[in-house]
mmCIF file of C-alpha atoms in Angstrom:
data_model
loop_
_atom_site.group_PDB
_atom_site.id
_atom_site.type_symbol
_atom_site.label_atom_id
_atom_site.label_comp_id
_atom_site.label_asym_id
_atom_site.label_seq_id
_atom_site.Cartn_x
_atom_site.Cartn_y
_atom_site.Cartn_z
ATOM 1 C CA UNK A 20 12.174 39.832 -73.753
ATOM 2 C CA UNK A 21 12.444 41.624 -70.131
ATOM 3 C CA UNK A 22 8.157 42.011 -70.493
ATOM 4 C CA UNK A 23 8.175 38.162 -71.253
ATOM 5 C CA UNK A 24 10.449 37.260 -68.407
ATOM 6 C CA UNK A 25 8.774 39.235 -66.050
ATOM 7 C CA UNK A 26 4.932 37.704 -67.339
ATOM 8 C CA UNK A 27 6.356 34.093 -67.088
ATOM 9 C CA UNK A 28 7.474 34.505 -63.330
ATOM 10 C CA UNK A 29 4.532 36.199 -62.230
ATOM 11 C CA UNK A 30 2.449 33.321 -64.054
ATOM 12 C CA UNK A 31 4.468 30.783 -62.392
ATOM 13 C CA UNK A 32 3.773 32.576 -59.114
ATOM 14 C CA UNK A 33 0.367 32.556 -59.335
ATOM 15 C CA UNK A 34 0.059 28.687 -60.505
ATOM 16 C CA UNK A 35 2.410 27.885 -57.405
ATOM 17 C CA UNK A 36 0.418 29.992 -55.003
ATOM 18 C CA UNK A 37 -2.606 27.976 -56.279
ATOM 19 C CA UNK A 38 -1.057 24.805 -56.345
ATOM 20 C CA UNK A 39 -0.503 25.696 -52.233
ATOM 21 C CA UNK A 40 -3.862 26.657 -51.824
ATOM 22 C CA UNK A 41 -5.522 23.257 -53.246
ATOM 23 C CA UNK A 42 -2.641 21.184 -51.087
ATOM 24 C CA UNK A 43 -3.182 23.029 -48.018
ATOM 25 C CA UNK A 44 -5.411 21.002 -46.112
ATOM 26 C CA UNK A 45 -8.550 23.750 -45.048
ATOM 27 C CA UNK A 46 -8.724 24.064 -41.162
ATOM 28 C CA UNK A 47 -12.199 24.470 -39.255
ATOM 29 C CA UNK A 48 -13.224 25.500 -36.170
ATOM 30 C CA UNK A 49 -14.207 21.948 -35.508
ATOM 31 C CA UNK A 50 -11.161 20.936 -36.156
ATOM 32 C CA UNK A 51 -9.250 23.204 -34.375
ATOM 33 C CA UNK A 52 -11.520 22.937 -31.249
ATOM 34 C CA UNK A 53 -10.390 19.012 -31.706
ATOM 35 C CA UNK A 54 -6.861 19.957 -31.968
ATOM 36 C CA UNK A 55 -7.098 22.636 -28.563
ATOM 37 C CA UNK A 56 -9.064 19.330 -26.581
ATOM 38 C CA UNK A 57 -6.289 17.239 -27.916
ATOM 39 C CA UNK A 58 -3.205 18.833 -27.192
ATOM 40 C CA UNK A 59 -4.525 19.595 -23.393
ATOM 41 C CA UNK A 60 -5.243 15.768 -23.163
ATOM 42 C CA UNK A 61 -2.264 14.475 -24.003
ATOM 43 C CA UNK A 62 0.380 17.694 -23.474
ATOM 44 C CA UNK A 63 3.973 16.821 -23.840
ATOM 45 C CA UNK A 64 7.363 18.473 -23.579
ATOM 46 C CA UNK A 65 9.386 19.703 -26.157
ATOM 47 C CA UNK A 66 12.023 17.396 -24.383
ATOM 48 C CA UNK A 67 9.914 14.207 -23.711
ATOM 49 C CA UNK A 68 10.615 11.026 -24.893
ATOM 50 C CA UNK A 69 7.200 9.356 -25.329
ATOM 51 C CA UNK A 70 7.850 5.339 -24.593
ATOM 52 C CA UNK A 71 4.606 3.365 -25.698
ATOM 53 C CA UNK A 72 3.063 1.236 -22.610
ATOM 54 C CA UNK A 73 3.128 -2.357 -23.084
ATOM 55 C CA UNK A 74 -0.569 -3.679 -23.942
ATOM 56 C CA UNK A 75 -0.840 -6.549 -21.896
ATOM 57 C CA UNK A 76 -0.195 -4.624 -18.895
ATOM 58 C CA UNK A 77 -3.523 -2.216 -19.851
ATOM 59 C CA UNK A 78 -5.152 -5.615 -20.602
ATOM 60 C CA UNK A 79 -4.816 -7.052 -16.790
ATOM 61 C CA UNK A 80 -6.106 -3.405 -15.724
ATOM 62 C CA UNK A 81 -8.797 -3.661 -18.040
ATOM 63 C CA UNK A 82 -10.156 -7.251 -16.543
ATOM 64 C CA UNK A 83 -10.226 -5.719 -13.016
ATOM 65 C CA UNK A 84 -11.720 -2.228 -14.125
ATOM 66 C CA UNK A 85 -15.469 -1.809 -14.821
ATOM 67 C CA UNK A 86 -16.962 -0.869 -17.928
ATOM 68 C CA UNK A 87 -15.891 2.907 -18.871
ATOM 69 C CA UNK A 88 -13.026 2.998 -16.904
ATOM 70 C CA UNK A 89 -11.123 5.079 -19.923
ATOM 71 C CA UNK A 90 -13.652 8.040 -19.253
ATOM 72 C CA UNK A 91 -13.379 7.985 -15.671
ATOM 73 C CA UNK A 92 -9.286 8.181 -15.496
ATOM 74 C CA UNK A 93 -9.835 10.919 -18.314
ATOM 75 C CA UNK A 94 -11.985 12.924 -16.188
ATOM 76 C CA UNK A 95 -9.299 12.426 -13.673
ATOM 77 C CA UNK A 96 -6.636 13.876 -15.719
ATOM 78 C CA UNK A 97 -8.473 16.759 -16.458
ATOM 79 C CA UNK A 98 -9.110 17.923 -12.844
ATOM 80 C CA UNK A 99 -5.606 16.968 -12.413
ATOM 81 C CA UNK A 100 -4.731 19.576 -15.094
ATOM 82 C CA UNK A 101 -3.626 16.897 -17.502
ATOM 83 C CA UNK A 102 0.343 16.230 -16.706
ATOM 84 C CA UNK A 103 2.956 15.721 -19.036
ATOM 85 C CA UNK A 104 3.288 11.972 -20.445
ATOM 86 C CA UNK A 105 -0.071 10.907 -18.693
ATOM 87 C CA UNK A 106 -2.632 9.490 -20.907
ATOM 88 C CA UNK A 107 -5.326 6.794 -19.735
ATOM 89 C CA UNK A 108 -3.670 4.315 -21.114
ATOM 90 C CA UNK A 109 -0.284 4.705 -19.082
ATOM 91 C CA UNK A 110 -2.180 4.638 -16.113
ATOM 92 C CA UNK A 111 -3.536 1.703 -16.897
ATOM 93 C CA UNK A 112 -0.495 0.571 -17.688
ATOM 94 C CA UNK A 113 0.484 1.606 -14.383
ATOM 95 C CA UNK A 114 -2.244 -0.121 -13.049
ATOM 96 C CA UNK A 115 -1.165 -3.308 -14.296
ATOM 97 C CA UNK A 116 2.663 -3.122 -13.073
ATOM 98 C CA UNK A 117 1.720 -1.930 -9.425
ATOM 99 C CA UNK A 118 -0.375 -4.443 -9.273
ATOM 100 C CA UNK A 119 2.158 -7.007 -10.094
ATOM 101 C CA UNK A 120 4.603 -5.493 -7.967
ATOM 102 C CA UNK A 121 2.356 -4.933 -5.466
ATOM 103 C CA UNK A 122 1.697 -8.414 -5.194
ATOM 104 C CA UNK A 123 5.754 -9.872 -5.462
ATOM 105 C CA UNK A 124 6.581 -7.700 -2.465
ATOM 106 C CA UNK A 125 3.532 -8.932 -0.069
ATOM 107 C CA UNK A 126 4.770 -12.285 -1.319
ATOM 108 C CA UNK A 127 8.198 -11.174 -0.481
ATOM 109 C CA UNK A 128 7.220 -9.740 3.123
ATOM 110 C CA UNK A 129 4.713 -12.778 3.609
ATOM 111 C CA UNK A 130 7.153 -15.475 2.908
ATOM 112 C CA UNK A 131 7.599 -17.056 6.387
ATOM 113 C CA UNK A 132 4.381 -19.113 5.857
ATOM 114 C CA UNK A 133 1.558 -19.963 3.864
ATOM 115 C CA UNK A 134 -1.166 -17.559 5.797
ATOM 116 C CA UNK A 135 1.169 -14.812 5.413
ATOM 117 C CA UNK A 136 1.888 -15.429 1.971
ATOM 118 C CA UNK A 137 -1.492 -15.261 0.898
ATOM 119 C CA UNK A 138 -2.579 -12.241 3.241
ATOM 120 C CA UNK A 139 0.654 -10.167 1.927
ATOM 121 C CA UNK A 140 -0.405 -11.337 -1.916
ATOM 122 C CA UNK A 141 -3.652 -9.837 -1.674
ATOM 123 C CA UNK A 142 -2.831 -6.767 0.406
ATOM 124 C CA UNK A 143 -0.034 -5.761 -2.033
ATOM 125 C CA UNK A 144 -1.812 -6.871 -5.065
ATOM 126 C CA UNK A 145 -4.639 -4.501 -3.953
ATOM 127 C CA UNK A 146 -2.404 -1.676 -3.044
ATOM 128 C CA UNK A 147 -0.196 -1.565 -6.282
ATOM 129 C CA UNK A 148 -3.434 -2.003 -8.228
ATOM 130 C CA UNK A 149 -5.117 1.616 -6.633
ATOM 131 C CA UNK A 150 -1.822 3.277 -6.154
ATOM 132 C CA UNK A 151 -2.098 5.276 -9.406
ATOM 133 C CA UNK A 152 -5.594 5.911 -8.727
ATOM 134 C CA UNK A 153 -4.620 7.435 -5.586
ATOM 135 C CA UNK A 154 -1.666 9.776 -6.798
ATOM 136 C CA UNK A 155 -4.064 11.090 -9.495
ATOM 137 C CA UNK A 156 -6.972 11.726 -7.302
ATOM 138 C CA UNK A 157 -4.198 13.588 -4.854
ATOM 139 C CA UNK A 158 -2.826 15.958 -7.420
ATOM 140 C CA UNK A 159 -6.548 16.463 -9.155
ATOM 141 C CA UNK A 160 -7.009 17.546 -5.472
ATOM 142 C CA UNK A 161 -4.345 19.909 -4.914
ATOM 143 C CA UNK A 162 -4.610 20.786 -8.349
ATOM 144 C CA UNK A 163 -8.562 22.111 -7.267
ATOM 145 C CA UNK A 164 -7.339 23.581 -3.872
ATOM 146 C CA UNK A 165 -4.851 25.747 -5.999
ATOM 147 C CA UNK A 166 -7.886 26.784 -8.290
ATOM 148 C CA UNK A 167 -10.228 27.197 -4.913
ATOM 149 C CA UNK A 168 -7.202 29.684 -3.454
ATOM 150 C CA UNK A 169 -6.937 31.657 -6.322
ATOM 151 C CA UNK A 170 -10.407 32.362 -7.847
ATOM 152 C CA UNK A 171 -10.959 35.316 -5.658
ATOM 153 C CA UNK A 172 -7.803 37.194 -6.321
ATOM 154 C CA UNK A 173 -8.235 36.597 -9.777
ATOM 155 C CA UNK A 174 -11.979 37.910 -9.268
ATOM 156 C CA UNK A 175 -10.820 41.016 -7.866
ATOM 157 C CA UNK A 176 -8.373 41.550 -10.843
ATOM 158 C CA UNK A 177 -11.014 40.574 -13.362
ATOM 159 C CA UNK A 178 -13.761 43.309 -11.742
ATOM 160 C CA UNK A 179 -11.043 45.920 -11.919
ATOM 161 C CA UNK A 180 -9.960 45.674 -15.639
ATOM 162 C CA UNK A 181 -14.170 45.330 -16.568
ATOM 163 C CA UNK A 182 -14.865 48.595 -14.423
ATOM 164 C CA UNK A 183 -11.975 50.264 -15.622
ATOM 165 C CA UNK A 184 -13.067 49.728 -19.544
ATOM 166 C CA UNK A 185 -11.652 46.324 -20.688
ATOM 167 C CA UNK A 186 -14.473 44.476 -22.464
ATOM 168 C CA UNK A 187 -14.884 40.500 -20.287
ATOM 169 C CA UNK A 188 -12.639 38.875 -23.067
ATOM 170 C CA UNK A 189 -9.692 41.299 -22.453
ATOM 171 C CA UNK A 190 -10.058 41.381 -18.899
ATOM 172 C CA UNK A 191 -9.742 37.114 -18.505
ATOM 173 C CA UNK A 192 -5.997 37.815 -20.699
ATOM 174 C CA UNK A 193 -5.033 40.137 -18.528
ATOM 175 C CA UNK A 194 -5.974 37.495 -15.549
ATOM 176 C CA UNK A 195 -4.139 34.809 -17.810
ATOM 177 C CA UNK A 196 -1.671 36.759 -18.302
ATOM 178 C CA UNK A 197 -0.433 38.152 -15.254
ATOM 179 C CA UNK A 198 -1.223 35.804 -13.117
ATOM 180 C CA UNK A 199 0.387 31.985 -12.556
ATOM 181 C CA UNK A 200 -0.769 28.473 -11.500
ATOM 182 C CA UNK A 201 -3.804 26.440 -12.828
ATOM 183 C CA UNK A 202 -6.430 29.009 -12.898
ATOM 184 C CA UNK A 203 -4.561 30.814 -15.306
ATOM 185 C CA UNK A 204 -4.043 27.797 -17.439
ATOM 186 C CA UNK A 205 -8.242 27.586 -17.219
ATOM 187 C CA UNK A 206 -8.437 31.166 -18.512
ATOM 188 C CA UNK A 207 -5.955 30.836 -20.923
ATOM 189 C CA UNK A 208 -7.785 27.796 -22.116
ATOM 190 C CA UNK A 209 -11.244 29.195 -22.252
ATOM 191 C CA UNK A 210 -9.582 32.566 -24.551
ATOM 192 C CA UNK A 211 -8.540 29.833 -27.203
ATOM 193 C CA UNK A 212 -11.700 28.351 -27.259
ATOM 194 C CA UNK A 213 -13.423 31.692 -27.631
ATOM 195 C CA UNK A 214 -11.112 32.479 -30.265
ATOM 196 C CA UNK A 215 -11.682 29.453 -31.881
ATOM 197 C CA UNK A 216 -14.851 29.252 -32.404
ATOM 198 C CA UNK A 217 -16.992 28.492 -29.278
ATOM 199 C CA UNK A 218 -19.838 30.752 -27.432
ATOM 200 C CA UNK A 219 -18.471 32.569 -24.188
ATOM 201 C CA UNK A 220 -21.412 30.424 -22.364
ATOM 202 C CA UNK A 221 -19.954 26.807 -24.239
ATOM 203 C CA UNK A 222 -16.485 28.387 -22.983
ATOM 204 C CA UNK A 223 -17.143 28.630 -19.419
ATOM 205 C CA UNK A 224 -19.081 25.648 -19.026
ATOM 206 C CA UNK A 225 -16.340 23.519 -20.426
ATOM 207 C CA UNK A 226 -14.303 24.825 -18.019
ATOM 208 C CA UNK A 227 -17.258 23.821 -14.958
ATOM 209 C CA UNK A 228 -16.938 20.209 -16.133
ATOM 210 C CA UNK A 229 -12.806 20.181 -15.979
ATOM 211 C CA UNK A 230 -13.053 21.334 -12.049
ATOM 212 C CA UNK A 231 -15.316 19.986 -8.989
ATOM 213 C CA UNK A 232 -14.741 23.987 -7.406
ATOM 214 C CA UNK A 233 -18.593 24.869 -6.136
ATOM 215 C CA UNK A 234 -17.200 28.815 -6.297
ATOM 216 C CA UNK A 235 -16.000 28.686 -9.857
ATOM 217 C CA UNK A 236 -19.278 27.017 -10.788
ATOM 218 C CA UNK A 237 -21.681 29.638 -8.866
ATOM 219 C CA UNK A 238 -19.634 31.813 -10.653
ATOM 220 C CA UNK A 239 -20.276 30.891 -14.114
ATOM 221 C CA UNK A 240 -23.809 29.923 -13.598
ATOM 222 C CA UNK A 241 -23.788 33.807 -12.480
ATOM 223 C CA UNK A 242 -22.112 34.779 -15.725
ATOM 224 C CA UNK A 243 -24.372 32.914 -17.724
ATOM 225 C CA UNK A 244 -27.540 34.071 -16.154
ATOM 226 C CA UNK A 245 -26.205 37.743 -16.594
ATOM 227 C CA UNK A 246 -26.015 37.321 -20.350
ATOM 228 C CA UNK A 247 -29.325 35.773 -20.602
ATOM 229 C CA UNK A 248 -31.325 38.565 -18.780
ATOM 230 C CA UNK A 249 -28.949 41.543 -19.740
ATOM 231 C CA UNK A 250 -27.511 42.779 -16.827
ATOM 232 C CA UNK A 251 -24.000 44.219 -16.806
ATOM 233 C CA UNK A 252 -21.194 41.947 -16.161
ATOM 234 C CA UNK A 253 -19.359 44.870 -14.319
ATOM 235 C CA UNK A 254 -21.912 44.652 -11.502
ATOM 236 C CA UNK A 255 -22.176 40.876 -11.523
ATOM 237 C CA UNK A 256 -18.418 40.606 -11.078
ATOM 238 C CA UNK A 257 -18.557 42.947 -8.253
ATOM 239 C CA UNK A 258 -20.908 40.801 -6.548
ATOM 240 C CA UNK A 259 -19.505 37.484 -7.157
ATOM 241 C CA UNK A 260 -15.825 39.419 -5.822
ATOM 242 C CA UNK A 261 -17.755 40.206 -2.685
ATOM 243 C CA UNK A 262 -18.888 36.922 -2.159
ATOM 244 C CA UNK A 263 -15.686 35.234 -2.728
ATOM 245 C CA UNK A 264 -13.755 37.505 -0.430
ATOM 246 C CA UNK A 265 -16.386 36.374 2.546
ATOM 247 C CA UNK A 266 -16.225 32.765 1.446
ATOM 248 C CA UNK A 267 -12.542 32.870 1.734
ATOM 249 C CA UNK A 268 -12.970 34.620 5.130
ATOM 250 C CA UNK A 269 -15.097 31.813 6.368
ATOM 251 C CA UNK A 270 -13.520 29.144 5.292
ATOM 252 C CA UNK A 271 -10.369 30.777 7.367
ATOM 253 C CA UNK A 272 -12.411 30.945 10.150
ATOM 254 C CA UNK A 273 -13.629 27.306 9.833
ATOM 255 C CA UNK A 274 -9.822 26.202 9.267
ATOM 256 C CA UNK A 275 -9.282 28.345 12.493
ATOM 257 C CA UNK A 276 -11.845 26.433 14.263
ATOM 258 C CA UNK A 277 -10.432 22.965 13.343
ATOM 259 C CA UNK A 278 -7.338 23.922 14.910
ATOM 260 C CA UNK A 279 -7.760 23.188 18.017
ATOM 261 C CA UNK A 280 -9.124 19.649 17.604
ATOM 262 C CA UNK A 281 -6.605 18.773 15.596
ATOM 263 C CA UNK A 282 -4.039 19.711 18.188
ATOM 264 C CA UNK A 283 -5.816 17.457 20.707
ATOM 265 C CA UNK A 284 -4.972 13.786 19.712
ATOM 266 C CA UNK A 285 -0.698 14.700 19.104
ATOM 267 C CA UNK A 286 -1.091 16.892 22.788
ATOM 268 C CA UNK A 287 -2.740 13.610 24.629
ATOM 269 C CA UNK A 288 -0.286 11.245 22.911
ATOM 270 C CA UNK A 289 2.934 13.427 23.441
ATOM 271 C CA UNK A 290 2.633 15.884 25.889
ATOM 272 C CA UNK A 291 0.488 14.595 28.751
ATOM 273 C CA UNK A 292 2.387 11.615 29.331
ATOM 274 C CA UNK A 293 5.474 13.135 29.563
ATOM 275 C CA UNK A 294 3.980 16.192 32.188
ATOM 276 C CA UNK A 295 1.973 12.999 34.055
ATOM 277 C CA UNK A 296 6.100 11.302 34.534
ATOM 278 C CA UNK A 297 6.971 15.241 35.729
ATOM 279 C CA UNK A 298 4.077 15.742 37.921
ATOM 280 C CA UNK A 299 3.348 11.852 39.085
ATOM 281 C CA UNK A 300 6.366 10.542 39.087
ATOM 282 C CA UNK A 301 8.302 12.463 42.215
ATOM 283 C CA UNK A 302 4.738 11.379 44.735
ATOM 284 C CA UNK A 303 5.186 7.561 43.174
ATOM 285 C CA UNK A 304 8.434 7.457 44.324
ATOM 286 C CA UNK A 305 7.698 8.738 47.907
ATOM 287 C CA UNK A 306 4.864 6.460 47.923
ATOM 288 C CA UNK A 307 6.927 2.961 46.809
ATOM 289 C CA UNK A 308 9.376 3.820 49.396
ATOM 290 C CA UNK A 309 7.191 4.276 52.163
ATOM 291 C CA UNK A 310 5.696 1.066 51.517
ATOM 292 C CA UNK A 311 8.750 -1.042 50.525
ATOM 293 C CA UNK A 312 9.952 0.355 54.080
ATOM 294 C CA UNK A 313 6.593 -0.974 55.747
#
């Protein structure tokens, strides 16, 4: 009877681990590829509350847009690193309201006649349509800057690990790993794809098209290029370090150089009136009382 028992639960098992098998929907790497492209598109947090944008406010952005508009603000969001709760169609969305807003407050500021009304329609119309547009273009641009800053520290790191043994794929986790902001988040991304399924070369030029950094892309086409003709990555990454650390040094030097120009226009504004008062104003004094007393 024990024997019996014990052949009946181990039959059972097997007909419920096959039964799990069969129901277990079979994941690719085409699929999970789809899933890693997805969940950077449209990233939430664990504590978000995801609200659903009303349609006819994407509609009324969608008359004034041209044709492929979706693509364009998607292509945004990526160099802007994708924030939380921002999907094409909320900006739209947020297209549509500032541009209603936009257009009640000129109306509102316009009010004291016609002319005004009109002028203050359009002007605010206009800027609550583009405001979005112009907050994403400003953090895809800081978002790039950050990258820019960082690529030849994490250069530096990545030439160390390769000369010191650590195969290219080990060396960009220990750069995602130990160090922060969005170039780490680019790494990090391009491991996953690696793992998933995707060439090194498919890897790294994804990550060219998600950033408008001329360095990061010299760099790739440098990586790719190595693996076509077979020469070590070790001495390729020692190059492209050297390079970086001289382009950073220049483009200090042509930040340094900008200085003073920029200091100009606030110095003639501010300062020289006030020292032309100091200086001036004592002789104009003499002088108005001389004459007042001729």
């Amino acid at each position: 009877m024990v024997l019996v028992a014990a052949l009946g639960c181990l039959l059972l098992a097997f007909l419920l681990g096959v039964v799990a098998l069969v129901a277990k929907p079979r994941v690719t790497a085409a699929g999970s590829l789809a899933l890693i492209e997805t969940s950077y598109s449209v990233a939430l947090p664990e504590t978000a509350v995801v609200h659903s944008s009303p349609s006819w406010l994407r509609s009324i952005a969608l008359r004034l847009s041209p044709a492929g508009v979706a693509q364009h603000l998607q292509r945004r969001l990526d160099l802007a690193g994708n924030p939380p709760t921002w999907t094409p169609d909320r900006v739209l969305a947020a297209k549509g309201l500032g541009l209603l807003l936009g257009g009640g407050l000129g109306a509102l500021i316009g009010v004291r006649s016609v002319g005004w009304l009109l002028a203050g329609l359009a002007a605010g119309a206009v800027f609550g349509f583009f405001l979005a547009d112009l907050l994403l273009l400003n953090a895809g641009q800081k978002r790039q800057e950050k990258i820019r800053r960082a690529l030849p520290d994490a250069l530096d790191m990545l030439t160390v690990c390769v000369e010191a043994g650590l195969g290219f794929d080990a060396a960009l986790a220990q750069v995602a790993r130990n160090t922060a902001g969005p170039l780490a988040q680019e790494c990090a991304r391009v491991l996953q794809e690696m793992q998933i399924g995707k060439s090194r070369n498919q890897a790294l030029r994804a990550l060219t098209e998600r950033t408008t950094v001329t360095e990061l892309r010299a760099f790739v086409s440098a990586l790719a290029q190595a693996g076509e003709l077979g020469v070590p990555i070790a001495q390729v990454l020692r190059e492209q370090a050297r390079e970086m650390r001289v382009r950073r040094r220049q483009r200090a030097e042509e930040l340094a150089q900008k200085v003073p120009v920029k200091i100009l226009f606030p110095l003639v504004a501010c300062l020289f009136p006030a020292m032309f008062v100091v200086i001036i104003g004592p002789g104009a004094i003499s002088i108005a009382r001389v004459l007042m007393n001729l």
